[in-house]
Amino acid sequence: MTTSQTDHLHSQLSRFEDMFPGYRTEIVEGNIMTSPVRAFHAKTVRLLWNLLEPQVRRAGSA
């Protein structure tokens, strides 16, 4: 996938996130996927991300 294709997907992803509140929107194998998210799922994801983010950033800089 080229950089311009990736940029285009990310642009579409941003629009879909705004169009479908309450849905998780992500790019999976070059396709935009949406799935409903319950409030407690979003909280769980946020808590996990807060724990994992420092490790992800460290791994990315190595």
mmCIF file of N, CA and C in Angstrom:
data_model
loop_
_atom_site.group_PDB
_atom_site.id
_atom_site.type_symbol
_atom_site.label_atom_id
_atom_site.label_comp_id
_atom_site.label_asym_id
_atom_site.label_seq_id
_atom_site.Cartn_x
_atom_site.Cartn_y
_atom_site.Cartn_z
ATOM 1 N N MET A 1 0.856 -1.170 0.000
ATOM 2 C CA MET A 1 0.000 0.000 0.000
ATOM 3 C C MET A 1 0.905 1.236 0.000
ATOM 4 N N THR A 2 0.623 2.177 -0.877
ATOM 5 C CA THR A 2 1.452 3.376 -0.983
ATOM 6 C C THR A 2 1.100 4.375 0.120
ATOM 7 N N THR A 3 1.967 5.344 0.287
ATOM 8 C CA THR A 3 1.732 6.380 1.291
ATOM 9 C C THR A 3 0.452 7.149 1.001
ATOM 10 N N SER A 4 0.204 7.454 -0.274
ATOM 11 C CA SER A 4 -1.010 8.209 -0.606
ATOM 12 C C SER A 4 -2.264 7.387 -0.330
ATOM 13 N N GLN A 5 -2.215 6.068 -0.557
ATOM 14 C CA GLN A 5 -3.355 5.213 -0.231
ATOM 15 C C GLN A 5 -3.597 5.181 1.276
ATOM 16 N N THR A 6 -2.526 5.099 2.030
ATOM 17 C CA THR A 6 -2.630 5.092 3.484
ATOM 18 C C THR A 6 -3.195 6.414 3.980
ATOM 19 N N ASP A 7 -2.706 7.521 3.435
ATOM 20 C CA ASP A 7 -3.229 8.835 3.819
ATOM 21 C C ASP A 7 -4.713 8.942 3.506
ATOM 22 N N HIS A 8 -5.113 8.423 2.348
ATOM 23 C CA HIS A 8 -6.525 8.459 1.948
ATOM 24 C C HIS A 8 -7.374 7.639 2.927
ATOM 25 N N LEU A 9 -6.894 6.461 3.313
ATOM 26 C CA LEU A 9 -7.623 5.631 4.277
ATOM 27 C C LEU A 9 -7.770 6.340 5.618
ATOM 28 N N HIS A 10 -6.698 6.971 6.069
ATOM 29 C CA HIS A 10 -6.763 7.686 7.342
ATOM 30 C C HIS A 10 -7.724 8.871 7.267
ATOM 31 N N SER A 11 -7.781 9.520 6.126
ATOM 32 C CA SER A 11 -8.732 10.611 5.930
ATOM 33 C C SER A 11 -10.165 10.089 5.995
ATOM 34 N N GLN A 12 -10.419 8.978 5.323
ATOM 35 C CA GLN A 12 -11.745 8.362 5.368
ATOM 36 C C GLN A 12 -12.085 7.911 6.784
ATOM 37 N N LEU A 13 -11.105 7.359 7.470
ATOM 38 C CA LEU A 13 -11.312 6.888 8.833
ATOM 39 C C LEU A 13 -11.775 8.032 9.727
ATOM 40 N N SER A 14 -11.152 9.171 9.605
ATOM 41 C CA SER A 14 -11.545 10.338 10.402
ATOM 42 C C SER A 14 -12.990 10.737 10.133
ATOM 43 N N ARG A 15 -13.376 10.715 8.860
ATOM 44 C CA ARG A 15 -14.763 11.060 8.527
ATOM 45 C C ARG A 15 -15.743 10.055 9.097
ATOM 46 N N PHE A 16 -15.422 8.774 8.987
ATOM 47 C CA PHE A 16 -16.315 7.740 9.508
ATOM 48 C C PHE A 16 -16.448 7.823 11.021
ATOM 49 N N GLU A 17 -15.365 8.149 11.698
ATOM 50 C CA GLU A 17 -15.433 8.297 13.159
ATOM 51 C C GLU A 17 -16.438 9.374 13.537
ATOM 52 N N ASP A 18 -16.473 10.457 12.783
ATOM 53 C CA ASP A 18 -17.424 11.536 13.048
ATOM 54 C C ASP A 18 -18.852 11.141 12.659
ATOM 55 N N MET A 19 -19.003 10.337 11.619
ATOM 56 C CA MET A 19 -20.319 9.961 11.122
ATOM 57 C C MET A 19 -21.002 8.899 11.991
ATOM 58 N N PHE A 20 -20.222 8.087 12.680
ATOM 59 C CA PHE A 20 -20.773 6.971 13.437
ATOM 60 C C PHE A 20 -20.355 7.019 14.906
ATOM 61 N N PRO A 21 -20.877 7.998 15.655
ATOM 62 C CA PRO A 21 -20.531 8.026 17.073
ATOM 63 C C PRO A 21 -21.050 6.767 17.762
ATOM 64 N N GLY A 22 -20.281 6.272 18.730
ATOM 65 C CA GLY A 22 -20.671 5.047 19.408
ATOM 66 C C GLY A 22 -20.172 3.794 18.714
ATOM 67 N N TYR A 23 -19.427 3.984 17.620
ATOM 68 C CA TYR A 23 -18.848 2.856 16.907
ATOM 69 C C TYR A 23 -17.332 2.991 16.906
ATOM 70 N N ARG A 24 -16.654 1.878 17.053
ATOM 71 C CA ARG A 24 -15.196 1.880 16.906
ATOM 72 C C ARG A 24 -14.927 1.760 15.415
ATOM 73 N N THR A 25 -14.093 2.625 14.901
ATOM 74 C CA THR A 25 -13.751 2.626 13.490
ATOM 75 C C THR A 25 -12.249 2.443 13.382
ATOM 76 N N GLU A 26 -11.822 1.461 12.591
ATOM 77 C CA GLU A 26 -10.394 1.174 12.473
ATOM 78 C C GLU A 26 -10.077 0.624 11.089
ATOM 79 N N ILE A 27 -8.802 0.649 10.752
ATOM 80 C CA ILE A 27 -8.340 0.093 9.486
ATOM 81 C C ILE A 27 -7.799 -1.304 9.773
ATOM 82 N N VAL A 28 -8.371 -2.304 9.082
ATOM 83 C CA VAL A 28 -7.939 -3.693 9.241
ATOM 84 C C VAL A 28 -7.596 -4.237 7.858
ATOM 85 N N GLU A 29 -6.326 -4.564 7.668
ATOM 86 C CA GLU A 29 -5.846 -5.103 6.390
ATOM 87 C C GLU A 29 -6.300 -4.253 5.204
ATOM 88 N N GLY A 30 -6.195 -2.933 5.349
ATOM 89 C CA GLY A 30 -6.522 -2.024 4.252
ATOM 90 C C GLY A 30 -7.995 -1.716 4.091
ATOM 91 N N ASN A 31 -8.840 -2.209 4.986
ATOM 92 C CA ASN A 31 -10.275 -1.944 4.934
ATOM 93 C C ASN A 31 -10.703 -1.191 6.185
ATOM 94 N N ILE A 32 -11.672 -0.296 6.023
ATOM 95 C CA ILE A 32 -12.212 0.419 7.175
ATOM 96 C C ILE A 32 -13.330 -0.421 7.768
ATOM 97 N N MET A 33 -13.221 -0.713 9.060
ATOM 98 C CA MET A 33 -14.193 -1.546 9.764
ATOM 99 C C MET A 33 -14.826 -0.721 10.884
ATOM 100 N N THR A 34 -16.124 -0.887 11.074
ATOM 101 C CA THR A 34 -16.798 -0.245 12.197
ATOM 102 C C THR A 34 -17.515 -1.317 13.005
ATOM 103 N N SER A 35 -17.546 -1.129 14.304
ATOM 104 C CA SER A 35 -18.282 -2.044 15.168
ATOM 105 C C SER A 35 -18.803 -1.253 16.362
ATOM 106 N N PRO A 36 -19.992 -1.606 16.850
ATOM 107 C CA PRO A 36 -20.562 -0.863 17.970
ATOM 108 C C PRO A 36 -19.726 -1.054 19.234
ATOM 109 N N VAL A 37 -19.673 -0.015 20.009
ATOM 110 C CA VAL A 37 -18.926 -0.057 21.261
ATOM 111 C C VAL A 37 -19.856 0.353 22.393
ATOM 112 N N ARG A 38 -19.919 -0.464 23.394
ATOM 113 C CA ARG A 38 -20.684 -0.102 24.584
ATOM 114 C C ARG A 38 -19.793 0.740 25.475
ATOM 115 N N ALA A 39 -20.391 1.542 26.312
ATOM 116 C CA ALA A 39 -19.630 2.467 27.161
ATOM 117 C C ALA A 39 -18.573 1.743 27.982
ATOM 118 N N PHE A 40 -18.905 0.583 28.543
ATOM 119 C CA PHE A 40 -17.918 -0.100 29.375
ATOM 120 C C PHE A 40 -16.768 -0.655 28.533
ATOM 121 N N HIS A 41 -17.004 -0.960 27.252
ATOM 122 C CA HIS A 41 -15.911 -1.390 26.383
ATOM 123 C C HIS A 41 -14.943 -0.236 26.138
ATOM 124 N N ALA A 42 -15.498 0.927 25.884
ATOM 125 C CA ALA A 42 -14.644 2.093 25.640
ATOM 126 C C ALA A 42 -13.789 2.386 26.867
ATOM 127 N N LYS A 43 -14.370 2.257 28.044
ATOM 128 C CA LYS A 43 -13.611 2.505 29.277
ATOM 129 C C LYS A 43 -12.490 1.480 29.415
ATOM 130 N N THR A 44 -12.785 0.230 29.127
ATOM 131 C CA THR A 44 -11.768 -0.818 29.218
ATOM 132 C C THR A 44 -10.638 -0.563 28.234
ATOM 133 N N VAL A 45 -10.985 -0.210 27.001
ATOM 134 C CA VAL A 45 -9.963 0.078 25.993
ATOM 135 C C VAL A 45 -9.098 1.257 26.437
ATOM 136 N N ARG A 46 -9.732 2.289 26.946
ATOM 137 C CA ARG A 46 -8.993 3.466 27.394
ATOM 138 C C ARG A 46 -8.039 3.118 28.530
ATOM 139 N N LEU A 47 -8.507 2.329 29.504
ATOM 140 C CA LEU A 47 -7.645 1.922 30.624
ATOM 141 C C LEU A 47 -6.450 1.097 30.135
ATOM 142 N N LEU A 48 -6.714 0.162 29.227
ATOM 143 C CA LEU A 48 -5.618 -0.647 28.678
ATOM 144 C C LEU A 48 -4.626 0.214 27.907
ATOM 145 N N TRP A 49 -5.149 1.125 27.107
ATOM 146 C CA TRP A 49 -4.248 1.993 26.327
ATOM 147 C C TRP A 49 -3.374 2.827 27.254
ATOM 148 N N ASN A 50 -3.952 3.345 28.318
ATOM 149 C CA ASN A 50 -3.164 4.145 29.259
ATOM 150 C C ASN A 50 -2.023 3.330 29.859
ATOM 151 N N LEU A 51 -2.249 2.040 30.062
ATOM 152 C CA LEU A 51 -1.188 1.170 30.586
ATOM 153 C C LEU A 51 -0.161 0.798 29.528
ATOM 154 N N LEU A 52 -0.614 0.588 28.301
ATOM 155 C CA LEU A 52 0.277 0.100 27.247
ATOM 156 C C LEU A 52 0.999 1.194 26.469
ATOM 157 N N GLU A 53 0.454 2.379 26.441
ATOM 158 C CA GLU A 53 1.029 3.442 25.607
ATOM 159 C C GLU A 53 2.515 3.686 25.873
ATOM 160 N N PRO A 54 2.963 3.771 27.116
ATOM 161 C CA PRO A 54 4.406 3.990 27.331
ATOM 162 C C PRO A 54 5.269 2.883 26.711
ATOM 163 N N GLN A 55 4.802 1.648 26.767
ATOM 164 C CA GLN A 55 5.565 0.540 26.191
ATOM 165 C C GLN A 55 5.566 0.610 24.669
ATOM 166 N N VAL A 56 4.445 0.991 24.090
ATOM 167 C CA VAL A 56 4.357 1.105 22.638
ATOM 168 C C VAL A 56 5.289 2.208 22.145
ATOM 169 N N ARG A 57 5.303 3.302 22.840
ATOM 170 C CA ARG A 57 6.185 4.419 22.432
ATOM 171 C C ARG A 57 7.656 4.021 22.543
ATOM 172 N N ARG A 58 8.007 3.300 23.616
ATOM 173 C CA ARG A 58 9.395 2.846 23.791
ATOM 174 C C ARG A 58 9.798 1.906 22.672
ATOM 175 N N ALA A 59 8.925 0.968 22.330
ATOM 176 C CA ALA A 59 9.228 -0.006 21.277
ATOM 177 C C ALA A 59 9.367 0.694 19.929
ATOM 178 N N GLY A 60 8.579 1.728 19.685
ATOM 179 C CA GLY A 60 8.647 2.450 18.422
ATOM 180 C C GLY A 60 9.917 3.256 18.253
ATOM 181 N N SER A 61 10.530 3.654 19.374
ATOM 182 C CA SER A 61 11.745 4.466 19.290
ATOM 183 C C SER A 61 13.005 3.619 19.270
ATOM 184 N N ALA A 62 12.863 2.329 19.495
ATOM 185 C CA ALA A 62 14.042 1.446 19.542
ATOM 186 C C ALA A 62 14.546 1.110 18.174
#
